Each structure stands twice: as C-alpha cells, then as structure tokens.
Short mmCIF file of N, CA and C and ligand atoms in Angstrom, two decimals:
data_model
loop_
_atom_site.label_atom_id
_atom_site.label_comp_id
_atom_site.label_asym_id
_atom_site.label_seq_id
_atom_site.Cartn_x
_atom_site.Cartn_y
_atom_site.Cartn_z
N MET L 1 97.50 93.61 81.50
CA MET L 1 96.45 94.02 82.46
C MET L 1 95.56 92.83 82.82
N SER L 2 94.83 92.99 83.94
CA SER L 2 93.95 91.93 84.40
C SER L 2 92.84 91.66 83.38
N ASP L 3 92.48 90.38 83.26
CA ASP L 3 91.40 89.99 82.36
C ASP L 3 90.06 90.50 82.90
N LYS L 4 89.50 91.49 82.21
CA LYS L 4 88.29 92.18 82.72
C LYS L 4 87.06 91.27 82.70
N SER L 5 87.12 90.18 81.91
CA SER L 5 85.95 89.30 81.82
C SER L 5 85.85 88.39 83.05
N LYS L 6 86.91 88.33 83.85
CA LYS L 6 86.90 87.42 85.00
C LYS L 6 86.62 88.18 86.28
N GLN L 7 86.01 87.47 87.22
CA GLN L 7 85.71 88.04 88.53
C GLN L 7 87.01 88.40 89.26
N PRO L 8 87.22 89.68 89.61
CA PRO L 8 88.43 90.02 90.35
C PRO L 8 88.45 89.35 91.73
N LEU L 9 89.58 88.78 92.10
CA LEU L 9 89.74 88.14 93.41
C LEU L 9 90.54 89.00 94.36
N VAL L 10 91.38 89.86 93.79
CA VAL L 10 92.22 90.74 94.60
C VAL L 10 91.87 92.18 94.26
N GLY L 11 91.74 92.99 95.30
CA GLY L 11 91.53 94.43 95.09
C GLY L 11 92.80 95.16 95.46
N ILE L 12 93.35 95.90 94.51
CA ILE L 12 94.50 96.76 94.83
C ILE L 12 93.94 98.17 94.97
N VAL L 13 94.09 98.74 96.16
CA VAL L 13 93.61 100.10 96.37
C VAL L 13 94.81 100.94 96.81
N MET L 14 94.89 102.16 96.27
CA MET L 14 96.05 103.01 96.60
C MET L 14 95.61 104.44 96.81
N GLY L 15 96.37 105.13 97.66
CA GLY L 15 95.98 106.47 98.08
C GLY L 15 96.07 107.53 97.01
N SER L 16 96.87 107.28 95.98
CA SER L 16 97.06 108.28 94.92
C SER L 16 97.47 107.58 93.63
N LYS L 17 97.14 108.23 92.52
CA LYS L 17 97.58 107.71 91.22
C LYS L 17 99.11 107.60 91.18
N SER L 18 99.76 108.46 91.95
CA SER L 18 101.24 108.44 91.97
C SER L 18 101.78 107.14 92.56
N ASP L 19 100.95 106.41 93.30
CA ASP L 19 101.38 105.13 93.88
C ASP L 19 101.43 104.00 92.84
N TRP L 20 100.76 104.21 91.70
CA TRP L 20 100.64 103.13 90.71
C TRP L 20 101.99 102.71 90.16
N GLU L 21 102.89 103.68 90.01
CA GLU L 21 104.24 103.38 89.52
C GLU L 21 104.87 102.26 90.33
N THR L 22 104.65 102.29 91.64
CA THR L 22 105.17 101.24 92.54
C THR L 22 104.27 100.00 92.52
N MET L 23 102.98 100.22 92.50
CA MET L 23 102.05 99.10 92.63
C MET L 23 101.91 98.26 91.36
N ARG L 24 102.49 98.79 90.26
CA ARG L 24 102.57 97.97 89.04
C ARG L 24 103.23 96.63 89.32
N ALA L 25 104.17 96.64 90.29
CA ALA L 25 104.90 95.41 90.61
C ALA L 25 103.93 94.35 91.16
N ALA L 26 102.91 94.80 91.89
CA ALA L 26 101.90 93.85 92.40
C ALA L 26 101.04 93.34 91.24
N ALA L 27 100.64 94.27 90.39
CA ALA L 27 99.79 93.89 89.25
C ALA L 27 100.52 92.90 88.34
N ALA L 28 101.83 93.13 88.16
CA ALA L 28 102.61 92.25 87.28
C ALA L 28 102.62 90.81 87.80
N ILE L 29 102.75 90.67 89.13
CA ILE L 29 102.74 89.32 89.72
C ILE L 29 101.37 88.67 89.54
N LEU L 30 100.32 89.44 89.78
CA LEU L 30 98.96 88.86 89.65
C LEU L 30 98.71 88.46 88.20
N ASP L 31 99.19 89.27 87.26
CA ASP L 31 99.07 88.91 85.84
C ASP L 31 99.83 87.61 85.56
N GLU L 32 101.04 87.53 86.12
CA GLU L 32 101.88 86.34 85.89
C GLU L 32 101.18 85.06 86.38
N PHE L 33 100.45 85.18 87.49
CA PHE L 33 99.77 84.01 88.06
C PHE L 33 98.34 83.85 87.52
N GLY L 34 97.94 84.78 86.67
CA GLY L 34 96.60 84.70 86.09
C GLY L 34 95.50 84.97 87.11
N VAL L 35 95.82 85.79 88.10
CA VAL L 35 94.82 86.13 89.13
C VAL L 35 94.15 87.45 88.75
N PRO L 36 92.83 87.43 88.52
CA PRO L 36 92.14 88.68 88.17
C PRO L 36 92.09 89.66 89.36
N TYR L 37 92.28 90.92 89.06
CA TYR L 37 92.29 91.92 90.13
C TYR L 37 91.60 93.19 89.64
N GLU L 38 91.22 94.01 90.59
CA GLU L 38 90.78 95.36 90.24
C GLU L 38 91.73 96.33 90.91
N ALA L 39 91.97 97.46 90.27
CA ALA L 39 92.87 98.47 90.83
C ALA L 39 92.10 99.78 90.95
N LYS L 40 92.22 100.40 92.13
CA LYS L 40 91.40 101.57 92.42
C LYS L 40 92.23 102.62 93.17
N VAL L 41 92.07 103.86 92.77
CA VAL L 41 92.66 104.95 93.56
C VAL L 41 91.57 105.46 94.49
N SER L 42 91.87 105.48 95.78
CA SER L 42 90.95 106.07 96.75
C SER L 42 91.78 106.50 97.94
N SER L 43 91.36 107.51 98.62
CA SER L 43 92.20 108.03 99.70
C SER L 43 91.42 108.09 101.00
N ALA L 44 92.06 107.58 102.06
CA ALA L 44 91.42 107.61 103.38
C ALA L 44 91.14 109.04 103.82
N HIS L 45 91.99 109.97 103.36
CA HIS L 45 91.86 111.37 103.80
C HIS L 45 91.11 112.23 102.79
N ARG L 46 91.45 112.05 101.50
CA ARG L 46 90.90 112.95 100.49
C ARG L 46 89.53 112.49 99.98
N ALA L 47 89.25 111.20 100.12
CA ALA L 47 87.96 110.67 99.66
C ALA L 47 87.46 109.62 100.64
N PRO L 48 87.20 110.03 101.90
CA PRO L 48 86.88 109.04 102.94
C PRO L 48 85.61 108.24 102.66
N GLU L 49 84.61 108.89 102.08
CA GLU L 49 83.35 108.16 101.85
C GLU L 49 83.50 107.13 100.74
N MET L 50 84.20 107.51 99.68
CA MET L 50 84.42 106.56 98.58
C MET L 50 85.24 105.36 99.09
N THR L 51 86.22 105.65 99.94
CA THR L 51 87.05 104.58 100.51
C THR L 51 86.19 103.62 101.34
N ALA L 52 85.33 104.18 102.18
CA ALA L 52 84.48 103.35 103.03
C ALA L 52 83.55 102.49 102.18
N GLU L 53 82.98 103.09 101.15
CA GLU L 53 82.06 102.36 100.27
C GLU L 53 82.79 101.22 99.54
N TRP L 54 83.99 101.53 99.05
CA TRP L 54 84.79 100.52 98.34
C TRP L 54 85.10 99.34 99.27
N ALA L 55 85.52 99.67 100.50
CA ALA L 55 85.90 98.61 101.45
C ALA L 55 84.67 97.80 101.90
N HIS L 56 83.58 98.51 102.17
CA HIS L 56 82.34 97.88 102.60
C HIS L 56 81.83 96.85 101.59
N SER L 57 81.93 97.21 100.31
CA SER L 57 81.35 96.37 99.27
C SER L 57 82.35 95.37 98.69
N ALA L 58 83.59 95.39 99.17
CA ALA L 58 84.65 94.55 98.59
C ALA L 58 84.27 93.07 98.61
N GLU L 59 83.79 92.61 99.74
CA GLU L 59 83.49 91.18 99.89
C GLU L 59 82.32 90.78 99.00
N GLN L 60 81.29 91.60 98.98
CA GLN L 60 80.13 91.22 98.15
C GLN L 60 80.44 91.35 96.66
N ARG L 61 81.47 92.11 96.31
CA ARG L 61 81.89 92.16 94.90
C ARG L 61 82.71 90.93 94.52
N GLY L 62 83.01 90.09 95.50
CA GLY L 62 83.71 88.83 95.21
C GLY L 62 85.20 88.85 95.48
N LEU L 63 85.71 89.99 95.99
CA LEU L 63 87.14 90.04 96.31
C LEU L 63 87.43 89.12 97.50
N GLU L 64 88.64 88.53 97.51
CA GLU L 64 89.02 87.65 98.62
C GLU L 64 90.21 88.20 99.41
N VAL L 65 90.98 89.06 98.77
CA VAL L 65 92.14 89.68 99.43
C VAL L 65 92.23 91.13 98.97
N VAL L 66 92.65 92.00 99.89
CA VAL L 66 92.87 93.41 99.54
C VAL L 66 94.35 93.74 99.73
N ILE L 67 94.91 94.42 98.74
CA ILE L 67 96.24 95.00 98.87
C ILE L 67 96.03 96.51 98.91
N ALA L 68 96.45 97.13 100.01
CA ALA L 68 96.23 98.57 100.16
C ALA L 68 97.57 99.28 100.29
N ALA L 69 97.79 100.27 99.44
CA ALA L 69 99.07 100.97 99.41
C ALA L 69 98.85 102.44 99.70
N ALA L 70 99.74 103.00 100.51
CA ALA L 70 99.64 104.44 100.79
C ALA L 70 100.98 104.96 101.27
N GLY L 71 101.17 106.27 101.10
CA GLY L 71 102.38 106.92 101.57
C GLY L 71 102.05 107.98 102.61
N LEU L 72 103.10 108.58 103.16
CA LEU L 72 102.99 109.64 104.17
C LEU L 72 102.23 109.13 105.41
N ALA L 73 101.20 109.86 105.87
CA ALA L 73 100.38 109.38 107.00
C ALA L 73 99.44 108.33 106.42
N ALA L 74 99.96 107.12 106.29
CA ALA L 74 99.33 106.10 105.44
C ALA L 74 98.23 105.36 106.17
N HIS L 75 97.06 105.96 106.23
CA HIS L 75 95.95 105.37 106.98
C HIS L 75 95.07 104.44 106.16
N LEU L 76 95.26 104.46 104.84
CA LEU L 76 94.35 103.70 103.97
C LEU L 76 94.23 102.21 104.32
N PRO L 77 95.36 101.49 104.49
CA PRO L 77 95.20 100.06 104.80
C PRO L 77 94.41 99.82 106.09
N GLY L 78 94.67 100.59 107.12
CA GLY L 78 93.96 100.42 108.38
C GLY L 78 92.48 100.78 108.27
N VAL L 79 92.21 101.85 107.54
CA VAL L 79 90.81 102.26 107.36
C VAL L 79 90.05 101.20 106.58
N VAL L 80 90.69 100.64 105.57
CA VAL L 80 90.03 99.58 104.78
C VAL L 80 89.82 98.34 105.67
N ALA L 81 90.84 97.98 106.45
CA ALA L 81 90.73 96.79 107.32
C ALA L 81 89.61 96.96 108.35
N ALA L 82 89.34 98.21 108.73
CA ALA L 82 88.27 98.47 109.70
C ALA L 82 86.88 98.27 109.10
N GLN L 83 86.82 98.25 107.75
CA GLN L 83 85.51 98.20 107.08
C GLN L 83 85.23 96.89 106.37
N THR L 84 86.15 95.93 106.50
CA THR L 84 85.95 94.64 105.82
C THR L 84 86.57 93.54 106.67
N LEU L 85 86.08 92.30 106.45
CA LEU L 85 86.70 91.16 107.13
C LEU L 85 87.70 90.45 106.23
N LEU L 86 87.88 90.94 105.01
CA LEU L 86 88.88 90.35 104.11
C LEU L 86 90.28 90.60 104.65
N PRO L 87 91.23 89.70 104.36
CA PRO L 87 92.61 89.99 104.74
C PRO L 87 93.13 91.21 103.98
N VAL L 88 93.77 92.13 104.70
CA VAL L 88 94.30 93.35 104.09
C VAL L 88 95.83 93.34 104.21
N LEU L 89 96.48 93.48 103.07
CA LEU L 89 97.94 93.52 103.02
C LEU L 89 98.36 94.95 102.72
N GLY L 90 99.13 95.55 103.62
CA GLY L 90 99.49 96.96 103.48
C GLY L 90 100.87 97.14 102.88
N VAL L 91 100.97 98.06 101.93
CA VAL L 91 102.27 98.35 101.31
C VAL L 91 102.61 99.83 101.51
N PRO L 92 103.65 100.11 102.30
CA PRO L 92 104.06 101.49 102.52
C PRO L 92 104.79 102.05 101.29
N MET L 93 104.39 103.25 100.86
CA MET L 93 105.03 103.89 99.72
C MET L 93 106.26 104.67 100.18
N GLU L 94 107.25 104.71 99.29
CA GLU L 94 108.51 105.37 99.62
C GLU L 94 108.34 106.88 99.44
N GLY L 95 108.29 107.64 100.52
CA GLY L 95 108.15 109.10 100.41
C GLY L 95 109.51 109.76 100.24
N LYS L 96 109.50 110.99 99.72
CA LYS L 96 110.78 111.69 99.47
C LYS L 96 111.46 112.12 100.77
N LEU L 97 110.67 112.56 101.73
CA LEU L 97 111.26 113.16 102.93
C LEU L 97 111.81 112.12 103.91
N LEU L 98 111.05 111.07 104.17
CA LEU L 98 111.45 110.10 105.20
C LEU L 98 111.67 108.70 104.64
N GLY L 99 111.73 108.60 103.33
CA GLY L 99 112.06 107.32 102.69
C GLY L 99 111.03 106.22 102.89
N GLY L 100 109.84 106.59 103.36
CA GLY L 100 108.80 105.56 103.55
C GLY L 100 108.67 105.09 104.98
N LEU L 101 109.58 105.54 105.86
CA LEU L 101 109.50 105.13 107.26
C LEU L 101 108.20 105.63 107.89
N ASP L 102 107.78 106.83 107.48
CA ASP L 102 106.51 107.38 107.97
C ASP L 102 105.35 106.44 107.63
N ALA L 103 105.28 106.05 106.36
CA ALA L 103 104.19 105.17 105.91
C ALA L 103 104.30 103.79 106.56
N LEU L 104 105.54 103.28 106.65
CA LEU L 104 105.74 101.96 107.27
C LEU L 104 105.17 101.93 108.69
N LEU L 105 105.54 102.94 109.48
CA LEU L 105 105.08 102.95 110.87
C LEU L 105 103.56 103.18 110.94
N SER L 106 103.04 104.01 110.05
CA SER L 106 101.58 104.25 110.04
C SER L 106 100.83 102.95 109.76
N ILE L 107 101.38 102.13 108.86
CA ILE L 107 100.67 100.91 108.46
C ILE L 107 100.90 99.77 109.45
N VAL L 108 102.13 99.66 109.93
CA VAL L 108 102.45 98.47 110.75
C VAL L 108 101.91 98.58 112.17
N GLN L 109 101.75 99.79 112.68
CA GLN L 109 101.39 99.95 114.09
C GLN L 109 99.87 99.98 114.31
N MET L 110 99.21 98.95 113.80
CA MET L 110 97.76 98.88 114.00
C MET L 110 97.45 98.44 115.44
N PRO L 111 96.43 99.01 116.03
CA PRO L 111 96.03 98.56 117.37
C PRO L 111 95.44 97.15 117.31
N GLY L 112 95.63 96.38 118.37
CA GLY L 112 95.12 95.01 118.42
C GLY L 112 93.63 94.96 118.11
N GLY L 113 93.25 94.03 117.25
CA GLY L 113 91.84 93.87 116.89
C GLY L 113 91.57 94.10 115.42
N VAL L 114 92.40 94.93 114.79
CA VAL L 114 92.19 95.24 113.36
C VAL L 114 93.52 95.01 112.64
N PRO L 115 93.74 93.77 112.16
CA PRO L 115 95.06 93.46 111.59
C PRO L 115 95.25 93.95 110.16
N VAL L 116 96.47 94.43 109.90
CA VAL L 116 96.93 94.69 108.53
C VAL L 116 98.27 93.98 108.40
N GLY L 117 98.38 93.07 107.46
CA GLY L 117 99.67 92.41 107.22
C GLY L 117 100.55 93.37 106.44
N THR L 118 101.64 93.80 107.07
CA THR L 118 102.44 94.87 106.46
C THR L 118 103.66 94.32 105.74
N LEU L 119 103.86 94.77 104.52
CA LEU L 119 104.97 94.32 103.69
C LEU L 119 106.08 95.38 103.68
N ALA L 120 107.13 95.09 102.95
CA ALA L 120 108.27 96.02 102.86
C ALA L 120 107.87 97.32 102.14
N VAL L 121 108.67 98.34 102.34
CA VAL L 121 108.43 99.63 101.68
C VAL L 121 108.72 99.51 100.18
N GLY L 122 107.83 100.07 99.38
CA GLY L 122 108.10 100.21 97.94
C GLY L 122 107.82 98.97 97.11
N SER L 123 108.56 98.85 96.01
CA SER L 123 108.20 97.82 95.02
C SER L 123 108.45 96.40 95.52
N HIS L 124 109.41 96.21 96.45
CA HIS L 124 109.57 94.86 97.02
C HIS L 124 108.32 94.48 97.81
N GLY L 125 107.78 95.44 98.54
CA GLY L 125 106.55 95.20 99.29
C GLY L 125 105.38 94.95 98.36
N ALA L 126 105.32 95.71 97.27
CA ALA L 126 104.23 95.53 96.30
C ALA L 126 104.27 94.13 95.71
N LYS L 127 105.47 93.71 95.32
CA LYS L 127 105.65 92.37 94.73
C LYS L 127 105.27 91.28 95.75
N ASN L 128 105.77 91.43 96.97
CA ASN L 128 105.48 90.41 97.98
C ASN L 128 104.02 90.42 98.43
N ALA L 129 103.39 91.58 98.42
CA ALA L 129 101.96 91.62 98.76
C ALA L 129 101.18 90.77 97.76
N ALA L 130 101.53 90.89 96.50
CA ALA L 130 100.84 90.10 95.48
C ALA L 130 101.15 88.61 95.65
N LEU L 131 102.40 88.29 95.96
CA LEU L 131 102.75 86.87 96.16
C LEU L 131 102.05 86.31 97.39
N LEU L 132 101.90 87.13 98.42
CA LEU L 132 101.19 86.68 99.62
C LEU L 132 99.70 86.52 99.31
N ALA L 133 99.16 87.40 98.51
CA ALA L 133 97.75 87.26 98.08
C ALA L 133 97.58 85.95 97.31
N VAL L 134 98.54 85.65 96.44
CA VAL L 134 98.47 84.38 95.69
C VAL L 134 98.53 83.20 96.66
N ARG L 135 99.40 83.28 97.66
CA ARG L 135 99.48 82.19 98.65
C ARG L 135 98.15 82.02 99.38
N ILE L 136 97.52 83.12 99.74
CA ILE L 136 96.22 83.04 100.44
C ILE L 136 95.20 82.37 99.53
N LEU L 137 95.15 82.81 98.29
CA LEU L 137 94.18 82.22 97.34
C LEU L 137 94.51 80.76 97.06
N ALA L 138 95.80 80.42 97.11
CA ALA L 138 96.23 79.07 96.77
C ALA L 138 95.84 78.03 97.82
N VAL L 139 95.47 78.48 99.00
CA VAL L 139 95.06 77.54 100.05
C VAL L 139 93.91 76.66 99.55
N SER L 140 93.02 77.26 98.77
CA SER L 140 91.87 76.47 98.27
C SER L 140 91.90 76.30 96.75
N ARG L 141 93.05 76.58 96.12
CA ARG L 141 93.14 76.47 94.65
C ARG L 141 94.42 75.72 94.26
N PRO L 142 94.30 74.41 94.05
CA PRO L 142 95.48 73.59 93.75
C PRO L 142 96.27 74.10 92.55
N GLU L 143 95.58 74.64 91.53
CA GLU L 143 96.30 75.10 90.34
C GLU L 143 97.22 76.27 90.68
N LEU L 144 96.82 77.11 91.62
CA LEU L 144 97.68 78.22 92.04
C LEU L 144 98.86 77.71 92.87
N ARG L 145 98.62 76.67 93.67
CA ARG L 145 99.72 76.07 94.46
C ARG L 145 100.79 75.53 93.51
N GLU L 146 100.34 74.91 92.42
CA GLU L 146 101.29 74.37 91.44
C GLU L 146 102.11 75.49 90.81
N LYS L 147 101.42 76.59 90.46
CA LYS L 147 102.13 77.73 89.87
C LYS L 147 103.14 78.31 90.86
N LEU L 148 102.75 78.35 92.14
CA LEU L 148 103.67 78.86 93.16
C LEU L 148 104.90 77.96 93.29
N ARG L 149 104.64 76.65 93.25
CA ARG L 149 105.74 75.69 93.34
C ARG L 149 106.74 75.94 92.20
N LYS L 150 106.21 76.12 91.00
CA LYS L 150 107.07 76.36 89.84
C LYS L 150 107.81 77.70 89.98
N TYR L 151 107.11 78.70 90.49
CA TYR L 151 107.72 80.02 90.70
C TYR L 151 108.96 79.88 91.59
N HIS L 152 108.83 79.09 92.66
CA HIS L 152 109.95 78.93 93.59
C HIS L 152 111.06 78.09 92.99
N THR L 153 110.70 77.07 92.24
CA THR L 153 111.73 76.26 91.57
C THR L 153 112.52 77.13 90.59
N ASP L 154 111.79 77.92 89.80
CA ASP L 154 112.44 78.79 88.81
C ASP L 154 113.37 79.80 89.49
N MET L 155 112.90 80.32 90.64
CA MET L 155 113.69 81.32 91.36
C MET L 155 115.01 80.69 91.85
N ALA L 156 114.90 79.49 92.41
CA ALA L 156 116.09 78.81 92.92
C ALA L 156 117.06 78.51 91.78
N GLU L 157 116.51 78.10 90.63
CA GLU L 157 117.38 77.80 89.47
C GLU L 157 118.07 79.07 88.97
N LYS L 158 117.36 80.17 88.99
CA LYS L 158 117.93 81.44 88.55
C LYS L 158 119.10 81.84 89.47
N VAL L 159 118.89 81.69 90.77
CA VAL L 159 119.97 82.02 91.72
C VAL L 159 121.18 81.11 91.47
N ALA L 160 120.92 79.82 91.23
CA ALA L 160 122.01 78.88 90.99
C ALA L 160 122.80 79.27 89.74
N ARG L 161 122.09 79.71 88.69
CA ARG L 161 122.76 80.13 87.45
C ARG L 161 123.62 81.38 87.67
N GLU L 162 123.22 82.20 88.64
CA GLU L 162 123.92 83.46 88.89
C GLU L 162 125.13 83.29 89.81
N SER L 163 125.32 82.07 90.33
CA SER L 163 126.43 81.84 91.25
C SER L 163 127.74 82.16 90.56
N LEU L 164 128.69 82.73 91.28
CA LEU L 164 129.92 83.23 90.69
C LEU L 164 131.01 82.17 90.54
N SER L 165 130.87 81.05 91.27
CA SER L 165 131.93 80.04 91.12
C SER L 165 131.35 78.71 90.65
C1 LIG C 201 99.25 109.37 100.06
O1 LIG C 201 99.94 110.53 99.81
C2 LIG C 201 99.31 108.60 98.78
O2 LIG C 201 99.20 107.22 99.04
C3 LIG C 201 100.63 108.98 98.19
O3 LIG C 201 101.64 107.99 98.46
C4 LIG C 201 101.00 110.26 98.94
C5 LIG C 201 101.22 111.42 98.01
O4 LIG C 201 100.09 111.60 97.18
P1 LIG C 201 100.14 112.59 95.93
O5 LIG C 201 100.43 113.95 96.47
O6 LIG C 201 101.22 112.07 95.01
O7 LIG C 201 98.77 112.49 95.31
O8 LIG C 201 97.93 109.63 100.41
#
C-alpha cells in the first residue's frame, strides 16, 4: 500500500468499491515506482456532492494527477475533470453486459474544453493510467525518469527472454 506518511501525488478515485479489484493494477504500479497516492470511492451519480468536494480540493491537497475509474454510464472522470485543472486520466471498467464499451464511450467522448485522457478498458487501462501518471510526474522529477528508463529496459529484456527462437 501507499506510504501514508508521504504527501499523495496521485488521486485514484473510482465509482464503486467493486472497481478496486481492477484499480489495484494502478496502485501496484504506483507502489512499484514509490509514488504516494490516495484511493477514494466516490460516485458522480450516487454521491455527487462528495465527488465535487473531492475534485475541488484535490489540487490544494497536493495531488498532481487524478486517475478516475468508472463503469456503466461512466461520468466520474468527466465530472472530476470539470471541477479541477489537474490532468485527469479515465479508466473504463469492464461491465458484464457490454464489456466496458459503454464506459469507454462515456469517458472518451468528452466535449471540447474539458479533457479526460482515456485509457484502455479494465486492468490494462488501470496499469497504463498509473504509468502515464508516473510519466507526467517524471517531467519534473529526474529520479522517476530514471526508474521509468529502467522499467522499459527490464520490459524489453523480458520480451527478449521470452522469444521462441
Ligand atoms: C459505476 O457503476 C461504478 O464505477 C461501477 O463500475 C459500476 C457498478 O457499481 P456497483 O453496482 O458494483 O457498485 O458507477
């Protein structure tokens, strides 16, 4: 888990506790890079005021990037992006009925003016949202850039080891 003694830099917000199973993949990456984060369940529909308050105060709490995950009519990332100037990365959750296409379209089709950077559906999106958050933070943090460089070198070496011939 994130080191609670450190100032969280990334806020992971999700529409339901049921999303955490998927969003663990984002938390695991942030832990791997030593990036402190806070994780919060809040819903654009079921708890609109709490969501607005969380988004409004995100910047003054010291967060620099938001990862927002939601399924079904997934309005949470857009609603959060409307209430903060922090970069918001949206992760569509995989729903049972439409496989996450509903959430993907809800998150990706933001009207011009309020951007949400949308990642892949499910755990690949969760993982990449965290890696993108690390890249954003790494712009002004050389130690994170170094860790990213090593991450990519390790990944390439792993693929090379897995080659079949
Ligand atoms: C969305 O509804 C949540 O983000 C979740 O993906 C989906 C289902 O929520 P639960 O019924 O599991 O609480 O708001």
